[in-house]
mmCIF file of C-alpha atoms and ligand atoms in Angstrom:
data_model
loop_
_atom_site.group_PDB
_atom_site.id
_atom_site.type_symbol
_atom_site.label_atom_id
_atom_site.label_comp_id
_atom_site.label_asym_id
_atom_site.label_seq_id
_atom_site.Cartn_x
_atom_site.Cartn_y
_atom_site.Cartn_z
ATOM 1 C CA UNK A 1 -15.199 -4.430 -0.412
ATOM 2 C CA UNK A 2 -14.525 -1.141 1.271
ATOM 3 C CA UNK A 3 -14.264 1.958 -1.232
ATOM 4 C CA UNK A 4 -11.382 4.510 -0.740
ATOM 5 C CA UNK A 5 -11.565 7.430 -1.835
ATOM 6 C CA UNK A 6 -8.127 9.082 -3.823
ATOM 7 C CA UNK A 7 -8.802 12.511 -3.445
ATOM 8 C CA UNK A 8 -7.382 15.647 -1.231
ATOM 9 C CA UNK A 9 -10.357 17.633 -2.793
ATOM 10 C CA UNK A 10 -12.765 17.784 0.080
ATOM 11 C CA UNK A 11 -15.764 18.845 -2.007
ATOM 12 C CA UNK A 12 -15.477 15.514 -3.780
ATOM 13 C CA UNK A 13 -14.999 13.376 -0.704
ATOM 14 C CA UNK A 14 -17.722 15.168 0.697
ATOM 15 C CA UNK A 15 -20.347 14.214 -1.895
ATOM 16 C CA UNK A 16 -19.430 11.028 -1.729
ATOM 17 C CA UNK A 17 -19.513 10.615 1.643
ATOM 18 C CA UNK A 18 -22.758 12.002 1.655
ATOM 19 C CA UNK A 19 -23.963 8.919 -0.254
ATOM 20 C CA UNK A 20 -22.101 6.480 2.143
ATOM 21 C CA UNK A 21 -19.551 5.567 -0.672
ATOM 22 C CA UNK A 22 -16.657 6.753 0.894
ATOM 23 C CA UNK A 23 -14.652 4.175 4.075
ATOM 24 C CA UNK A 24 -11.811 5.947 3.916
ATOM 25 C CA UNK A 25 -9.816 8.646 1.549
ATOM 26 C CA UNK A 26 -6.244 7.848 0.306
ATOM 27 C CA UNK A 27 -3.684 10.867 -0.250
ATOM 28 C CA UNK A 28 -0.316 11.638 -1.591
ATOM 29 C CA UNK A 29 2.074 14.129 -2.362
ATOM 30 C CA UNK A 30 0.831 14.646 -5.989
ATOM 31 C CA UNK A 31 -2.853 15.121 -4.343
ATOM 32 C CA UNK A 32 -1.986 17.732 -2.312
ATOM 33 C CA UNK A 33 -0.183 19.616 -4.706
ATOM 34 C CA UNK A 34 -3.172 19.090 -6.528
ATOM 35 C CA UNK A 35 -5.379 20.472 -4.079
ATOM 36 C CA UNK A 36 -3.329 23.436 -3.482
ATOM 37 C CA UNK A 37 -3.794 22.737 0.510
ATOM 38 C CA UNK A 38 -1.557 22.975 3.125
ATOM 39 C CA UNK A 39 -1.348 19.182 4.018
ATOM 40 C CA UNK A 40 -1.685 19.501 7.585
ATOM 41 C CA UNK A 41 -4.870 22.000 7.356
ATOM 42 C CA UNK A 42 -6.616 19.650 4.721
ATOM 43 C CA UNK A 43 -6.397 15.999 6.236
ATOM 44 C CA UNK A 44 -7.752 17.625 9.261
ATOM 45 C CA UNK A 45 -10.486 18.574 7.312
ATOM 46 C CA UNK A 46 -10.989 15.305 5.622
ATOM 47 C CA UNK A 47 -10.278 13.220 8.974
ATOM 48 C CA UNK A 48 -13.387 15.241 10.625
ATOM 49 C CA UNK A 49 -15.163 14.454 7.768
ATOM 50 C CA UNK A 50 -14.932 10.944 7.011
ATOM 51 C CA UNK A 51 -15.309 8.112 9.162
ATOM 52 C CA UNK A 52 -12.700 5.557 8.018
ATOM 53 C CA UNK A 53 -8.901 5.329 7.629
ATOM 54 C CA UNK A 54 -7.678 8.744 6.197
ATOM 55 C CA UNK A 55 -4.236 7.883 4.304
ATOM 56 C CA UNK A 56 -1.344 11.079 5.079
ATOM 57 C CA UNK A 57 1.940 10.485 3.518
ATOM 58 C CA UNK A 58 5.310 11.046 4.490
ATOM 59 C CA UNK A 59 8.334 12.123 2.380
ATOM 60 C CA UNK A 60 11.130 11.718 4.154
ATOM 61 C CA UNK A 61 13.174 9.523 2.856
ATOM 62 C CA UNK A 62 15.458 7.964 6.115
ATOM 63 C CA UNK A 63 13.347 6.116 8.573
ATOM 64 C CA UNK A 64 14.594 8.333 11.717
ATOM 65 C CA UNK A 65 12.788 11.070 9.835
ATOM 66 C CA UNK A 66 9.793 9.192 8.860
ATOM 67 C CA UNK A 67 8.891 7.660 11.613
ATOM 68 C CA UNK A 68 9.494 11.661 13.306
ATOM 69 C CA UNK A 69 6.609 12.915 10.422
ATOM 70 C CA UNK A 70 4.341 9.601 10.728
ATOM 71 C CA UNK A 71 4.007 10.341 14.548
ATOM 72 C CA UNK A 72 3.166 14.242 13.263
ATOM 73 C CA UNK A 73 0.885 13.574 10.387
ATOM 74 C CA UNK A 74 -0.888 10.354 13.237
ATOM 75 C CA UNK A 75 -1.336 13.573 15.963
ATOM 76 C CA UNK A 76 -3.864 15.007 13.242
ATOM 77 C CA UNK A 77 -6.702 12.565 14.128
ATOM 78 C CA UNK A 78 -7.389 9.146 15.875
ATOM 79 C CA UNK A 79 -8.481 7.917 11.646
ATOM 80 C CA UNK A 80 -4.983 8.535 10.373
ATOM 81 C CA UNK A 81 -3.089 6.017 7.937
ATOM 82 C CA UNK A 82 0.950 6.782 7.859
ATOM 83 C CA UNK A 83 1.530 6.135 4.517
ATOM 84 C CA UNK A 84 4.922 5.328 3.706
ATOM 85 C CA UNK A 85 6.817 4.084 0.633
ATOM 86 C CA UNK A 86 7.549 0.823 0.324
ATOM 87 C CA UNK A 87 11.736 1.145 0.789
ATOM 88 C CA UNK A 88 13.605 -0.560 4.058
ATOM 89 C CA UNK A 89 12.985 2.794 5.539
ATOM 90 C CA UNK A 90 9.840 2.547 5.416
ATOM 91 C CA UNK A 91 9.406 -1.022 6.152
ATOM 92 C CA UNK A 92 11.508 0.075 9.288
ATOM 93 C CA UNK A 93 9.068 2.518 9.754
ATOM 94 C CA UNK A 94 6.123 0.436 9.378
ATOM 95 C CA UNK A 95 7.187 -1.594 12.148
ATOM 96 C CA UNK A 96 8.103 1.358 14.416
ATOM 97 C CA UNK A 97 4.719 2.852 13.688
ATOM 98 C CA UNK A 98 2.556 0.101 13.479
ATOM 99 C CA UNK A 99 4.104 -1.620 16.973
ATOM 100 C CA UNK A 100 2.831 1.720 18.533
ATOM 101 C CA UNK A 101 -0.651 0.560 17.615
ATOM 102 C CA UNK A 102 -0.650 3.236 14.804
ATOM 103 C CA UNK A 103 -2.526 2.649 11.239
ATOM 104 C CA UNK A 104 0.211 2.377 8.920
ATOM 105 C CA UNK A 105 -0.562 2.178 4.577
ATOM 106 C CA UNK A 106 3.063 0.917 2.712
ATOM 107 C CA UNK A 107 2.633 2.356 -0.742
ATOM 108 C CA UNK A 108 4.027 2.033 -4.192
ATOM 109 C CA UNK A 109 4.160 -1.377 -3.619
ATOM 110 C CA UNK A 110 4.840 -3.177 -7.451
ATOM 111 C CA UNK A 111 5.634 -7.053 -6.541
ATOM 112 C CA UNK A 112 4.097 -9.444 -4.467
ATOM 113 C CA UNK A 113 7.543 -9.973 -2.642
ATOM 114 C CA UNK A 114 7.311 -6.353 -1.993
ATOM 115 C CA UNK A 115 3.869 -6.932 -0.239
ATOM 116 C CA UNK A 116 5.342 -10.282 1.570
ATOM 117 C CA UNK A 117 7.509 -7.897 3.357
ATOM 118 C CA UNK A 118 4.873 -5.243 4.182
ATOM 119 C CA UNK A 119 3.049 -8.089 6.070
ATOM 120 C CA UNK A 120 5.212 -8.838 8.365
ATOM 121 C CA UNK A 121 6.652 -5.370 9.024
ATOM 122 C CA UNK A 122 2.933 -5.459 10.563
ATOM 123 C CA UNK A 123 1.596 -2.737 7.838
ATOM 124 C CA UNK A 124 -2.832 -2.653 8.359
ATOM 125 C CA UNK A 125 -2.990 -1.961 4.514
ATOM 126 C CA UNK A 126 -0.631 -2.737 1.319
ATOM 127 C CA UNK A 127 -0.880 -0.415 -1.624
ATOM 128 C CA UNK A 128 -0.192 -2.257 -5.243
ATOM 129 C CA UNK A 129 -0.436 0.492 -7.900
ATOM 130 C CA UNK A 130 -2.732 -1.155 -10.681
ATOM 131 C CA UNK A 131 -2.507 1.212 -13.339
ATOM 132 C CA UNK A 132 1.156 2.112 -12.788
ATOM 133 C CA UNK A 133 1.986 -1.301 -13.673
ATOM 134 C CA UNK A 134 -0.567 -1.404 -16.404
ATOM 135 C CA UNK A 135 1.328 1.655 -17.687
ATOM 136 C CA UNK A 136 4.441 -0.397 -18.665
ATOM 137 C CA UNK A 137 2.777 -3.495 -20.158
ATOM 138 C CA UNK A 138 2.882 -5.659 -17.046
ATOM 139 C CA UNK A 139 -0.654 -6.747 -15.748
ATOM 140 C CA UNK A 140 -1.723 -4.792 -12.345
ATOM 141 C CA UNK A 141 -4.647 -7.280 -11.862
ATOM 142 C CA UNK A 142 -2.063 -10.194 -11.818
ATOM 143 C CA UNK A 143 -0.259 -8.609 -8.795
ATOM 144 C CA UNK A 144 -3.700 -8.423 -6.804
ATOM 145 C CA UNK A 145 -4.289 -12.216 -7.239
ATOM 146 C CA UNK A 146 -0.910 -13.176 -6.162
ATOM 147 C CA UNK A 147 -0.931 -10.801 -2.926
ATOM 148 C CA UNK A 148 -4.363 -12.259 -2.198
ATOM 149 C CA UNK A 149 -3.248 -16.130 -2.687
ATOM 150 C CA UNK A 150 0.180 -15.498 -0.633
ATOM 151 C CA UNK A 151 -1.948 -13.419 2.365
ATOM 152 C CA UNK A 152 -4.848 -16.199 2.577
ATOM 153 C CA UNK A 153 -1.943 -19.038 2.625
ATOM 154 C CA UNK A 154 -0.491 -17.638 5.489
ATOM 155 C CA UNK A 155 -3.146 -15.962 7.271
ATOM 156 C CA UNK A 156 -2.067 -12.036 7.026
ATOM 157 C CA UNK A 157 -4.459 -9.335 8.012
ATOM 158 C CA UNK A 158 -2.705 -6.891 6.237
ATOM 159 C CA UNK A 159 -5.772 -5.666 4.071
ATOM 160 C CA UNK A 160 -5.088 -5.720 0.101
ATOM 161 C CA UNK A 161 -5.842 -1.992 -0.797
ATOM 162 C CA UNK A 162 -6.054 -1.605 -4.721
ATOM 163 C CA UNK A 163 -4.738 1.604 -5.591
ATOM 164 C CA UNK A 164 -3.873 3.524 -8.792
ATOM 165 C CA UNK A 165 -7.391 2.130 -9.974
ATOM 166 C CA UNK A 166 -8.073 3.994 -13.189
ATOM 167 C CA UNK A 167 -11.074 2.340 -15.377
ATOM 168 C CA UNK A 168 -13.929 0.881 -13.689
ATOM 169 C CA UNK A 169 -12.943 -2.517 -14.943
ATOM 170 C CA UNK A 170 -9.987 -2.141 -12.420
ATOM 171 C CA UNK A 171 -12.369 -2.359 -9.729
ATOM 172 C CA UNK A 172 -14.448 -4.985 -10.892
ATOM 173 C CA UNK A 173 -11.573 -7.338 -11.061
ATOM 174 C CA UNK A 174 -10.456 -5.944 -7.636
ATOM 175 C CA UNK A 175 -13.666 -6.813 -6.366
ATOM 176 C CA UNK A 176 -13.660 -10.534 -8.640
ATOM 177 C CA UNK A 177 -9.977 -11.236 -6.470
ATOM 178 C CA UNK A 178 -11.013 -10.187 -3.283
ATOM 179 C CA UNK A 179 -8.989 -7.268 -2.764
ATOM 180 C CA UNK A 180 -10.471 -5.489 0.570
ATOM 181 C CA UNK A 181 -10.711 -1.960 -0.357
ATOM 182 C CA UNK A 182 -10.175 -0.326 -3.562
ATOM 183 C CA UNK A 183 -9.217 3.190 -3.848
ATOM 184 C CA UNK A 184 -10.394 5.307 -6.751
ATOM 185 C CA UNK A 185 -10.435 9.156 -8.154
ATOM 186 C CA UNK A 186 -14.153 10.287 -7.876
ATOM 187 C CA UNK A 187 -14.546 10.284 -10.950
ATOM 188 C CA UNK A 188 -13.763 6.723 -11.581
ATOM 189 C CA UNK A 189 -16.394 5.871 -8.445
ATOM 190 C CA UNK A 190 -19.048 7.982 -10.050
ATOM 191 C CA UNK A 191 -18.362 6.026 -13.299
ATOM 192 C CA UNK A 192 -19.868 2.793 -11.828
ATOM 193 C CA UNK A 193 -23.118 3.495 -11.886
ATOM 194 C CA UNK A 194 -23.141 4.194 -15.365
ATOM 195 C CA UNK A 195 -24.406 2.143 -18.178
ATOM 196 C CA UNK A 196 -25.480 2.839 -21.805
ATOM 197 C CA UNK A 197 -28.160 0.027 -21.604
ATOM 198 C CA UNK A 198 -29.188 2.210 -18.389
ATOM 199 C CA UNK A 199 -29.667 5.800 -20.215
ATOM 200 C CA UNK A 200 -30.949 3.724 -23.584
ATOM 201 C CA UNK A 201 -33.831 2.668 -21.022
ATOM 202 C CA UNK A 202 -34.518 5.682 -19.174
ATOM 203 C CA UNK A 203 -34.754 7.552 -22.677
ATOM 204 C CA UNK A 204 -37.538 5.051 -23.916
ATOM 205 C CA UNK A 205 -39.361 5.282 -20.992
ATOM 206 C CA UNK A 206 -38.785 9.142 -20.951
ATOM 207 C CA UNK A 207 -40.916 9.533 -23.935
ATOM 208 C CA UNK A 208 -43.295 6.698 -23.356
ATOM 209 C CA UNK A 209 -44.300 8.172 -20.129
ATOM 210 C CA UNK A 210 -44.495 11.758 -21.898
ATOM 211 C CA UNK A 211 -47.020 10.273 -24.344
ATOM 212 C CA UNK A 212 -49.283 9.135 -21.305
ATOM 213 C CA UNK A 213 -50.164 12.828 -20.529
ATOM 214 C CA UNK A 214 -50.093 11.531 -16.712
ATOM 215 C CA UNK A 215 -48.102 12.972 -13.796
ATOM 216 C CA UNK A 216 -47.349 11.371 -10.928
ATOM 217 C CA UNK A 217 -46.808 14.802 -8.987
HETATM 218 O O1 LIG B 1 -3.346 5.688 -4.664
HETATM 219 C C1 LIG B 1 -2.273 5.876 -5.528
HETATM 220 C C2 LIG B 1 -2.709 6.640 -6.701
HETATM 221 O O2 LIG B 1 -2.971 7.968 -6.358
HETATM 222 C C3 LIG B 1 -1.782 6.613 -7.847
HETATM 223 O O3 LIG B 1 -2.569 6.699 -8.961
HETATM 224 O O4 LIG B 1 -3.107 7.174 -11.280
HETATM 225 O O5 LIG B 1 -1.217 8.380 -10.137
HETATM 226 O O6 LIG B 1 -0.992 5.986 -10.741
HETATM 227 P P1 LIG B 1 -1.941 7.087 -10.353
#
């Protein structure tokens, strides 16, 4: 499973990336306001940085003009995702975009029907919103296994990209399903390598080792 990761903070990708977590980052309009970046300046940065897929949304809202800002924000770097809402526009988009040979992410994507469609408008990744879903008492997890049954039934290569991933028990049952990337805040990727059992453990052999008088350097 490939790990996105859902940050415009380039210090954070960076540190990731420095520990080969990070195929891919994921942005959106909320992130760069976040970041306080112009949008243009940062997922340059970020595209030169990372490797993989680099997600860059639009916001128009009329395909005309979002397929005009997908072939904009695609001009930033050969690793750009158009990301574009999951609406007919952007379907229509999608297609446009992703007929040109052009990475294309359909987001806010909240039913598998929704994702059924962003298949065969050709998009390379669909983005189901976990926690969103979660949010209003309907299970996110349940969306990725349907997606995943209805894409392996038919054969669609459009690549199952978990996204509003908040607890680290959203990735694990990404990971359980199948989904082929997740994407995650840093801090919920920094959160999987903890354990209590783990610092429990180091702390007993802490002050056992500290009662051997020995050092190894
Ligand atoms: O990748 C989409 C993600 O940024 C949305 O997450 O936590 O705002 O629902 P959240």
């Amino acid at each position: 499973m490939k790990f996105f990761v859902d940050t415009a903070e380039i210090d954070a990708i960076a540190e990731l990336n420095d520990l080969g977590m990070v195929d891919g980052v994921t942005t959106n309009p909320s992130l760069i306001l976040k970041s306080g970046r112009d949008i243009l300046e940062v997922t340059k940065e970020i595209c030169d940085l990372v490797d993989g897929p680099v997600s860059a949304e639009v916001v128009a809202l009329t395909a005309d003009e979002m397929i005009a800002e997908g072939r904009k924000l695609a001009a930033i770097a050969d690793n750009i995702a158009v990301k574009v809402p999951l609406t007919w526009d952007g379907l229509k988009t999608c297609k446009v975009l992703s007929g040109e040979g052009q990475m294309v992410n359909v987001t806010l994507c909240f039913s598998a029907n929704q994702a059924l469609l962003a298949a065969k408008a050709g998009a390379t990744f669909i983005s189901p919103f976990i926690g969103r879903l979660d949010d209003i008492n309907i299970d996110g997890m349940e969306l990725i296994a349907d997606i995943r049954t209805i894409y392996d039934n038919y054969g669609f290569d459009t690549q199952i990209l978990a996204a509003s991933i908040r607890t680290v028990n959203h990735v694990t049952e990404s990971a359980r399903i199948g989904a082929d990337v997740i994407t995650a805040p840093p801090g919920v990727i920094k959160a999987l390598a903890s354990h209590p059992l783990t610092d429990k453990g180091l702390d007993a052999f802490m002050a056992d080792w500290a009662k051997t008088g020995q050092k190894i350097i």
